[in-house]
GROMACS .gro file of C-alpha atoms in nm:
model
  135
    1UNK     CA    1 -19.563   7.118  15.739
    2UNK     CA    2 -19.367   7.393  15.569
    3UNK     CA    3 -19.235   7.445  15.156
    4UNK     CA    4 -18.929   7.347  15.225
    5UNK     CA    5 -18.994   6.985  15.370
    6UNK     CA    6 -19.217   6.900  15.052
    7UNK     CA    7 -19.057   7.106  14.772
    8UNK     CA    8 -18.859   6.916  14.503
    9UNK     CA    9 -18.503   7.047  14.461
   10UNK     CA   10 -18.243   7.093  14.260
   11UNK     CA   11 -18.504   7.281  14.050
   12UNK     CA   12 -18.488   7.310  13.676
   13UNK     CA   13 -18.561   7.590  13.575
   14UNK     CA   14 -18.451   7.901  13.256
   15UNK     CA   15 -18.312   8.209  13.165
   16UNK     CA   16 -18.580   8.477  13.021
   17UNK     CA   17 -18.353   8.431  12.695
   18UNK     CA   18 -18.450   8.092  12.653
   19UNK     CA   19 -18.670   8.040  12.311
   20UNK     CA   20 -19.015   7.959  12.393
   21UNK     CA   21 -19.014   7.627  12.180
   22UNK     CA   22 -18.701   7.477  12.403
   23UNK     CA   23 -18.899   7.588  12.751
   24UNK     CA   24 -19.216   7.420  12.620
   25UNK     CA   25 -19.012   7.107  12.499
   26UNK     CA   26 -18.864   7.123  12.880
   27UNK     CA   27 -19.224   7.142  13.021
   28UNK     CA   28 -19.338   6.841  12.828
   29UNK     CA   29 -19.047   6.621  12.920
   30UNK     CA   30 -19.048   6.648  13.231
   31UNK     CA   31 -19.431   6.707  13.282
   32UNK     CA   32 -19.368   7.063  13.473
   33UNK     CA   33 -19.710   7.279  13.495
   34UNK     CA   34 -19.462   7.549  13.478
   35UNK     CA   35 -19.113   7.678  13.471
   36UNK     CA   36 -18.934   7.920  13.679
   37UNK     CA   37 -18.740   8.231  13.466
   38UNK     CA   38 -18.431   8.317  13.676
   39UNK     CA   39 -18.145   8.567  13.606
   40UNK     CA   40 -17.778   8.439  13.608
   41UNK     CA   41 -17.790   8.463  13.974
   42UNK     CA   42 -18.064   8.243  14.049
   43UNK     CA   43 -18.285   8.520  14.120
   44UNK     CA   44 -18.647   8.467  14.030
   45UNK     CA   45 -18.803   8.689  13.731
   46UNK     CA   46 -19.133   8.474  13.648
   47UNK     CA   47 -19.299   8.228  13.626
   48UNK     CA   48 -19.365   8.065  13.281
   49UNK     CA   49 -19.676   7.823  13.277
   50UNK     CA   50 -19.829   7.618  13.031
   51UNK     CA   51 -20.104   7.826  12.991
   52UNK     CA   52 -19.851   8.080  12.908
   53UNK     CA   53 -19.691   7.851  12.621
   54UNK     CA   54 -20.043   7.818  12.448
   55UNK     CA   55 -20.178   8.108  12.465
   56UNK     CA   56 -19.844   8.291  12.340
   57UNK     CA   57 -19.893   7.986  12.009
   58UNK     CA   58 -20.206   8.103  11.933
   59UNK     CA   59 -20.166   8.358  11.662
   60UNK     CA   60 -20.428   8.654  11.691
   61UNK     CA   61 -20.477   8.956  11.535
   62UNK     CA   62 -20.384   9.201  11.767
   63UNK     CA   63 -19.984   9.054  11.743
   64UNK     CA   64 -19.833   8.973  11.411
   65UNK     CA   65 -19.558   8.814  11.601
   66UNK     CA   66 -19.744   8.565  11.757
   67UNK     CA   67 -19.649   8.291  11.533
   68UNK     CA   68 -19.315   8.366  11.531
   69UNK     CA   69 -19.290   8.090  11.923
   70UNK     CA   70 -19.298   7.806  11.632
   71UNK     CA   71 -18.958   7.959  11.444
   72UNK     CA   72 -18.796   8.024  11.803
   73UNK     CA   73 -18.809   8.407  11.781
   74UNK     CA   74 -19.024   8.436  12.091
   75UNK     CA   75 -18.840   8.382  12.446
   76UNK     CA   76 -18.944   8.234  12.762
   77UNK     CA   77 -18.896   8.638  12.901
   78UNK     CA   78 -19.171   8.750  12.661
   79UNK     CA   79 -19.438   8.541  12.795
   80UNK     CA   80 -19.395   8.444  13.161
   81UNK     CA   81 -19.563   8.566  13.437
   82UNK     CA   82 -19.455   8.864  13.620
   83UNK     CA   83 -19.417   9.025  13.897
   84UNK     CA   84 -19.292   8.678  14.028
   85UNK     CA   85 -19.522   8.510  14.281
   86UNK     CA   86 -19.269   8.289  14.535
   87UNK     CA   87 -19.330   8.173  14.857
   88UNK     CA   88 -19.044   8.164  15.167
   89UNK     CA   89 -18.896   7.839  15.233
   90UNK     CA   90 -19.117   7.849  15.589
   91UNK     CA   91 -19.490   7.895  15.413
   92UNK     CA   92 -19.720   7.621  15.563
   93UNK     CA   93 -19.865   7.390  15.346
   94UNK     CA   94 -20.198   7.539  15.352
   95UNK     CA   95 -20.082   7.896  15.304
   96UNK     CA   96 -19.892   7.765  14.937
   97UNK     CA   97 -20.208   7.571  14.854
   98UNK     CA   98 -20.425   7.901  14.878
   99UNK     CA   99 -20.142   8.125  14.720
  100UNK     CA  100 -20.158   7.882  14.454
  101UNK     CA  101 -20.549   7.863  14.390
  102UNK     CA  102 -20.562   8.195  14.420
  103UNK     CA  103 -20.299   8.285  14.142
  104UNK     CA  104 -20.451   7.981  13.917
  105UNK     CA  105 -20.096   7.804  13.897
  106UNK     CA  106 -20.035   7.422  14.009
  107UNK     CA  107 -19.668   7.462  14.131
  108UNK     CA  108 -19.517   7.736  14.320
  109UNK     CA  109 -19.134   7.847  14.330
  110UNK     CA  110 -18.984   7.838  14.705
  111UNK     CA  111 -18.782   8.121  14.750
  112UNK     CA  112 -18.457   8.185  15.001
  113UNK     CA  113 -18.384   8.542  15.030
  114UNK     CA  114 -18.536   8.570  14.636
  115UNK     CA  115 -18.321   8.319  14.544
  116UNK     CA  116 -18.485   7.954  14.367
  117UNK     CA  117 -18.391   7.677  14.604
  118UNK     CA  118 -18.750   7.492  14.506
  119UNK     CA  119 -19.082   7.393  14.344
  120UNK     CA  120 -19.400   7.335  14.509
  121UNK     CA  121 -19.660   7.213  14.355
  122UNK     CA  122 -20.073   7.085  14.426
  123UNK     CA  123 -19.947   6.714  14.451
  124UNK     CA  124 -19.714   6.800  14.669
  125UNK     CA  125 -19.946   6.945  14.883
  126UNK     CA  126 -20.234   6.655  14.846
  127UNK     CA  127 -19.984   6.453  14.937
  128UNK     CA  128 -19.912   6.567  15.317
  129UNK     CA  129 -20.286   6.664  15.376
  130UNK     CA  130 -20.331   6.354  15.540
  131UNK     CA  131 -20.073   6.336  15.749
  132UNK     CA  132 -20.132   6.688  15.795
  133UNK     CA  133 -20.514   6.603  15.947
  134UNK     CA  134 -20.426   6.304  16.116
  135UNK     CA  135 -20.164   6.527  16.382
   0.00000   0.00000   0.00000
């Protein structure tokens, strides 16, 4: 089985403008692992995970700034994960689970000619391994 027969689209996804407060409030409403960034041409940039949110809330002393994701000065852009990790619209199932482990993300964007036409993600996956043992 390949991405594109498992991958949820239309894909939600944000600008690297976006304040980091309105990406996280996206994340937790819709109960996303992670957000793609994309420029205005759908083009992916990054990849913005949770793990990315809270670590970038957790003030420390090497970045005075680091409290500044609560009053909206910090961007999805300052945070995310680059260079973006995507995966063709053709991957097989178990080449997007490995890219995945490997990368320590649970959803992957599925890319058409670097464009964002999907999301892949683990339970996507677990959910055609059976069928995918049983052929």
């Amino acid at each position: 089985m390949h991405a594109r027969e498992i991958m949820t689209t239309p894909v939600i996804a944000v600008t690297s403008s976006v304040p980091l407060p309105e990406a996280a409030r996206l994340m937790a409403r819709h109960g996303f692992t992670a957000l793609p960034v994309v420029d205005s041409h759908g083009r992916l940039l990054g990849l913005l995970t949770e793990q990315d949110v809270i670590r970038a809330g957790i003030p420390g002393d090497a970045d005075p700034d680091a409290g500044a994701m609560l009053s909206g000065h910090r961007t999805a852009g300052a945070v995310m994960r680059t260079p973006p990790l995507g995966a063709a619209a053709d991957l097989e199932c178990g080449e997007l689970a490995r890219r995945m482990s490997e990368a320590g993300i649970r959803s992957l964007p599925v890319l058409d000619d670097g464009v964002l036409v999907g999301m892949v993600t683990f339970q996507d996956v677990l959910r055609v391994l059976p069928a995918a043992g049983a052929s």
